[in-house]
Short mmCIF file of C-alpha atoms in Angstrom, two decimals:
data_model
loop_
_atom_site.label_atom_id
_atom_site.label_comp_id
_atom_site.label_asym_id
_atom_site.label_seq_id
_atom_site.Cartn_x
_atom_site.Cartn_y
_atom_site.Cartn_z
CA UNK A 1 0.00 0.00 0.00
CA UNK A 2 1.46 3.88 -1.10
CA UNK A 3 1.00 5.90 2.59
CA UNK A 4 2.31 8.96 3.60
CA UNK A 5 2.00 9.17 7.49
CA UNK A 6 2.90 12.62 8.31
CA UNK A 7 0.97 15.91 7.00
CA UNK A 8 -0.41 18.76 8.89
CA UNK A 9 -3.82 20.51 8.22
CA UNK A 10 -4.90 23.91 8.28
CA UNK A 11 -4.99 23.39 12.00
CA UNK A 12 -1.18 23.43 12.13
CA UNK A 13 -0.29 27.31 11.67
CA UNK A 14 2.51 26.28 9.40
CA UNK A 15 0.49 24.79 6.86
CA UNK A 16 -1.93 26.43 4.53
CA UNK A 17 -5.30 27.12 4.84
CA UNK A 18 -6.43 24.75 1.76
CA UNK A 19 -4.93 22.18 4.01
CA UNK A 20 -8.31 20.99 5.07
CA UNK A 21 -10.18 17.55 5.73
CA UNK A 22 -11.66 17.13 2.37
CA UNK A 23 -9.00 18.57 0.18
CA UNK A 24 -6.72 16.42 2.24
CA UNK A 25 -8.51 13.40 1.64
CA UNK A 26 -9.17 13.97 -1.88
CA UNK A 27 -6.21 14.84 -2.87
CA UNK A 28 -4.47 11.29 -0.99
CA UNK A 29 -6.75 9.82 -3.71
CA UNK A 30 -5.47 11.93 -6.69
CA UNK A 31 -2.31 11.45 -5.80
CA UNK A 32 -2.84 6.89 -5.86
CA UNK A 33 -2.44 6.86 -1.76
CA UNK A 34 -4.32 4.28 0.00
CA UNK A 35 -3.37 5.01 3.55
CA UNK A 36 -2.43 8.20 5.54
CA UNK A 37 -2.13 10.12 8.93
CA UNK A 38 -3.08 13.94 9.74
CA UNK A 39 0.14 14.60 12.28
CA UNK A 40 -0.50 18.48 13.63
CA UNK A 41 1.55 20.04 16.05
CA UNK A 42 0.68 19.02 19.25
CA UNK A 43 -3.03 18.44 18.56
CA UNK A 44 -5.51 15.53 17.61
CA UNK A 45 -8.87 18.03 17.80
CA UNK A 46 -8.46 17.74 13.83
CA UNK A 47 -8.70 14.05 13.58
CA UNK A 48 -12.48 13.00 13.78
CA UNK A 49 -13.51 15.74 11.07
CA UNK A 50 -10.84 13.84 8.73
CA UNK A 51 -11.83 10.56 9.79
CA UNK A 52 -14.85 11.16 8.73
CA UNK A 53 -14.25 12.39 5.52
CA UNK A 54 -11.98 9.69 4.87
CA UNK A 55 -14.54 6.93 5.53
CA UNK A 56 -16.70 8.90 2.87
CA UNK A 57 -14.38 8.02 0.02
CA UNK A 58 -13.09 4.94 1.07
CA UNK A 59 -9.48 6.75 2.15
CA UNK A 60 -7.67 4.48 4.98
CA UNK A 61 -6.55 6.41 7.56
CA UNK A 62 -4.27 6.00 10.81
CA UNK A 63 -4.54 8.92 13.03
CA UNK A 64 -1.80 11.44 14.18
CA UNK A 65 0.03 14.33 16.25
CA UNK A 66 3.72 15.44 16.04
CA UNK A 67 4.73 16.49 19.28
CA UNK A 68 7.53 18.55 20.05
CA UNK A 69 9.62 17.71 22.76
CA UNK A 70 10.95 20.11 25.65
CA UNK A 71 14.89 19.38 23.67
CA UNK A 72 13.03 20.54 20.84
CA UNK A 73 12.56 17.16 19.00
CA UNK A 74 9.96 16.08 16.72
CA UNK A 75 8.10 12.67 17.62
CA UNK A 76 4.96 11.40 15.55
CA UNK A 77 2.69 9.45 17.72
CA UNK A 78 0.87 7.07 15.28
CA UNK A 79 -2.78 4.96 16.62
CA UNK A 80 -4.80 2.53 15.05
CA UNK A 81 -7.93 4.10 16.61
CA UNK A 82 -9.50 7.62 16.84
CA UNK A 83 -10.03 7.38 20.30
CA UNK A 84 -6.91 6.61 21.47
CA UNK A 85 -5.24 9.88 19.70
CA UNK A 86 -7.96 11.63 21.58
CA UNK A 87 -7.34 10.20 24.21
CA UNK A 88 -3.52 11.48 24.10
CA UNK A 89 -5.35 15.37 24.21
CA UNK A 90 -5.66 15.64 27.43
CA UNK A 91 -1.97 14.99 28.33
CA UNK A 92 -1.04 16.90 25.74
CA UNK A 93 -2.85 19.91 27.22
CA UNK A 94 -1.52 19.21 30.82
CA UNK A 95 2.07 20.06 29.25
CA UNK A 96 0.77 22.82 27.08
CA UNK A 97 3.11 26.10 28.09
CA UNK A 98 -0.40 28.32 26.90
CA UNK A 99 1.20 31.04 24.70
CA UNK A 100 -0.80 32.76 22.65
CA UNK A 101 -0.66 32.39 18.63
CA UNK A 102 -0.22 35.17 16.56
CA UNK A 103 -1.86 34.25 13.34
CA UNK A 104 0.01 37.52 11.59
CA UNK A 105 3.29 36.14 12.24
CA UNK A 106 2.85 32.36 12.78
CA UNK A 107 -0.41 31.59 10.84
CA UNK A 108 -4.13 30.28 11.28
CA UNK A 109 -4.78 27.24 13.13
CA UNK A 110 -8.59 26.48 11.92
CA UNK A 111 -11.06 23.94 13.05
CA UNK A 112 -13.15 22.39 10.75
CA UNK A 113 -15.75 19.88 10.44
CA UNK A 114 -16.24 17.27 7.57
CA UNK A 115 -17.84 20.09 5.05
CA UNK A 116 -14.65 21.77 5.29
CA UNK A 117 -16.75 24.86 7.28
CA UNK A 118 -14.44 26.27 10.47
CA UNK A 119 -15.81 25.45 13.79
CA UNK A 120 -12.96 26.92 15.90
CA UNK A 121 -10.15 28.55 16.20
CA UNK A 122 -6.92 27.68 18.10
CA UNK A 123 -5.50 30.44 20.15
CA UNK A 124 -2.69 28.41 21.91
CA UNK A 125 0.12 28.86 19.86
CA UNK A 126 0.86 24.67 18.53
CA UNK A 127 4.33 24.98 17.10
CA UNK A 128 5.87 25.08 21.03
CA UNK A 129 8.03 22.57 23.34
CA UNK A 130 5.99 21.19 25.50
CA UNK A 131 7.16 21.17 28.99
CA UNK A 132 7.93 17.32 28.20
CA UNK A 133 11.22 15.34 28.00
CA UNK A 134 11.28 12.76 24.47
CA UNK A 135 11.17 9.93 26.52
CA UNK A 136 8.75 11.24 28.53
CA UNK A 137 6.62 12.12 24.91
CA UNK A 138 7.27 8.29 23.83
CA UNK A 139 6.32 7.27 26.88
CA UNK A 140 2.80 9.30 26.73
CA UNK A 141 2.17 8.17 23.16
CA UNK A 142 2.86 3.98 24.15
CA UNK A 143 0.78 4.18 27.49
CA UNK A 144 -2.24 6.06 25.03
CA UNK A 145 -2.47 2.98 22.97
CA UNK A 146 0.00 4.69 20.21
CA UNK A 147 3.32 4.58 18.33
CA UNK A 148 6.14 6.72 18.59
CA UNK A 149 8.16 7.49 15.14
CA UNK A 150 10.98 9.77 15.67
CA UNK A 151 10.37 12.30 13.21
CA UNK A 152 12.67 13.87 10.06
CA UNK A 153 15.46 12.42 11.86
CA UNK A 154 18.77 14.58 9.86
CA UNK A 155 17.02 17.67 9.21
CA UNK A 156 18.92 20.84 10.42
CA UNK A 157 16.09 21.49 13.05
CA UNK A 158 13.84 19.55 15.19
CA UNK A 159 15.34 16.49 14.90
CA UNK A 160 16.48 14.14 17.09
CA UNK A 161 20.46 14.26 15.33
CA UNK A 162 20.35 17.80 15.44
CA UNK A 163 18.74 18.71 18.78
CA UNK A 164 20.30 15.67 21.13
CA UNK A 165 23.33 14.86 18.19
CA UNK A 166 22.28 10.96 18.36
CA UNK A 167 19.41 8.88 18.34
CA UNK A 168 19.68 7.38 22.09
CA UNK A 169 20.05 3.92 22.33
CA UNK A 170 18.05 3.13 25.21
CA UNK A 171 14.93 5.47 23.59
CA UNK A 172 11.94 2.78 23.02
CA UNK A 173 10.49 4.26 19.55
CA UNK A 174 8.63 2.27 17.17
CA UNK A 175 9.98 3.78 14.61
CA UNK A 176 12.42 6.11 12.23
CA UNK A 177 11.15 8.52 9.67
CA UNK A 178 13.73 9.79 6.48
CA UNK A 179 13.52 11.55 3.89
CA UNK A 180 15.66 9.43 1.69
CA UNK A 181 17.11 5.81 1.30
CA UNK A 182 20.38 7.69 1.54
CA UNK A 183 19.55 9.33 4.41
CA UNK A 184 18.64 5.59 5.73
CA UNK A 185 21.82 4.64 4.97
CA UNK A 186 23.53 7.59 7.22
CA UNK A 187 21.89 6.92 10.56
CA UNK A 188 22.56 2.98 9.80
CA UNK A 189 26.01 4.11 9.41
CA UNK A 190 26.71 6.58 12.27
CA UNK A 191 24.35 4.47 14.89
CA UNK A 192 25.95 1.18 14.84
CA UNK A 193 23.38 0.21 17.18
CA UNK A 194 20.33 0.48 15.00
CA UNK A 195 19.85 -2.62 13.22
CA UNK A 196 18.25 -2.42 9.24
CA UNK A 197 16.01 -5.30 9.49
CA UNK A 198 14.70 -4.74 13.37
CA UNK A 199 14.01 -1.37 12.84
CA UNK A 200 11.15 -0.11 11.06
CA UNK A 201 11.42 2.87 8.31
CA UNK A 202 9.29 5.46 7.15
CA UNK A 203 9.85 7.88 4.65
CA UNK A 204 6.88 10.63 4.50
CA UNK A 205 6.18 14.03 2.98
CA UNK A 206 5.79 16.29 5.80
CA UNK A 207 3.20 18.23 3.55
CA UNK A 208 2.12 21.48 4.78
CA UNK A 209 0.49 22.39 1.27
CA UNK A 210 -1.40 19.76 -0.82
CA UNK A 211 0.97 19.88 -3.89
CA UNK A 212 3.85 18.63 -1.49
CA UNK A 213 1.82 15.31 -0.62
CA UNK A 214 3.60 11.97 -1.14
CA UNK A 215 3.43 10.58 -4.89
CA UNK A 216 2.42 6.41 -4.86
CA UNK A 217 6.05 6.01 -4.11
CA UNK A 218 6.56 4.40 -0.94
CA UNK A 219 4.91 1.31 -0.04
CA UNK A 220 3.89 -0.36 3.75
CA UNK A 221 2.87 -3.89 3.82
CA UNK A 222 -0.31 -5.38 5.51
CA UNK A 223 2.10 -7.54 7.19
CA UNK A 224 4.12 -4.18 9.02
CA UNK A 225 0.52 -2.71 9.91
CA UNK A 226 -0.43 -5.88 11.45
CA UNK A 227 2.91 -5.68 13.63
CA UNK A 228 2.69 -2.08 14.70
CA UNK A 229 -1.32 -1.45 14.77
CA UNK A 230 -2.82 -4.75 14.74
CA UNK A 231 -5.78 -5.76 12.18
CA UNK A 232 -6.48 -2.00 11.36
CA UNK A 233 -7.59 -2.79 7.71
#
């Protein structure tokens, strides 16, 4: 199955606006993707208005947040069921440090429902460390019913590489998330202690417009779902 597992709606204020659930559904379709995840910044209030949207058209969908650590790293906390990234809200909240978004400077962070009509508005600014250590982030997502994918893993900021310098070895992710098969290779090659065939591999767009949206490129089997979400399909 083609999947990209890590996008942001128009609820994320670094995305654009015509990031929302329907255009985000339909254009997975367009595009020859048969499985996704919505990952906004530290929020899953976007989720159920996608879901449903998604069930609609007969789009497969996991369901998503990137968090951002208090070291500044991104994690993407992947579950099999709607309710359990819900769930993961209210802990989210709890480590929330409440500063106010400016949409001038940082951008809109809308709420829609399934008819793509805005229901809310975010005011907490989402793109913020929360007052959370990684571990203590994995931790959240596992003990929500979730899985933790450490997120963009080389880029220059907000990575784990780049914010810690290494990808700890004692850190119990589910998962590692490049941009590249090169970039694969690096981490294999600087982390001796990552192993190729234990370790499962992502590579996902990121998308914070629709245009930038994974092409039918990369593939997850049934068989890797089954491992890491159970009978979800």
């Amino acid at each position: 199955m083609f999947y990209d597992f890590h996008m942001h709606s128009c609820l994320s204020p670094c995305a654009e606006d015509e990031m929302t659930p329907n255009n985000i559904c339909n254009m997975a379709l367009i595009k020859g993707l048969d499985i996704i995840a919505v990952t906004d910044h530290n929020s899953t209030r976007q989720l159920r208005s996608i879901s449903e949207v998604a069930g609609e058209i007969g789009l497969k969908m996991l369901y998503g947040t990137e968090l951002e650590s208090s070291e500044e790293v991104h994690c993407l906390g992947i579950f099999a069921k709607l309710e359990d990234a819900e769930s993961l809200q209210e802990w989210i909240d709890s480590k929330m440090p409440n500063i106010p978004n400016r949409p001038d400077y940082f951008g809109n962070q809308l709420l829609m429902d399934s008819q793509d009509e805005v229901t809310g508005i975010e005011d907490r600014l989402l793109i913020v460390s929360l007052t959370a250590d990684l571990a203590e982030c994995v931790d959240a997502i596992h003990s929500h019913g979730g899985k933790a994918i450490l997120a963009h893993v080389l880029d220059r900021a907000n990575s784990v590489t780049h914010q810690l310098g290494f990808i700890p070895m004692d850190l119990s992710y589910d998962g590692l998330e490049v941009k590249t098969l090169e970039q694969k290779q690096r981490v294999l090659k600087s982390h001796p202690w990552i192993k190729e065939d234990s370790t499962f591999w992502f590579i996902d767009s990121d998308a914070h417009r629709l245009i930038d949206m994974s092409e039918p490129e990369n593939v997850i089997t049934h068989d890797v779902i089954r491992k890491l979400w159970g009978d979800v399909l």
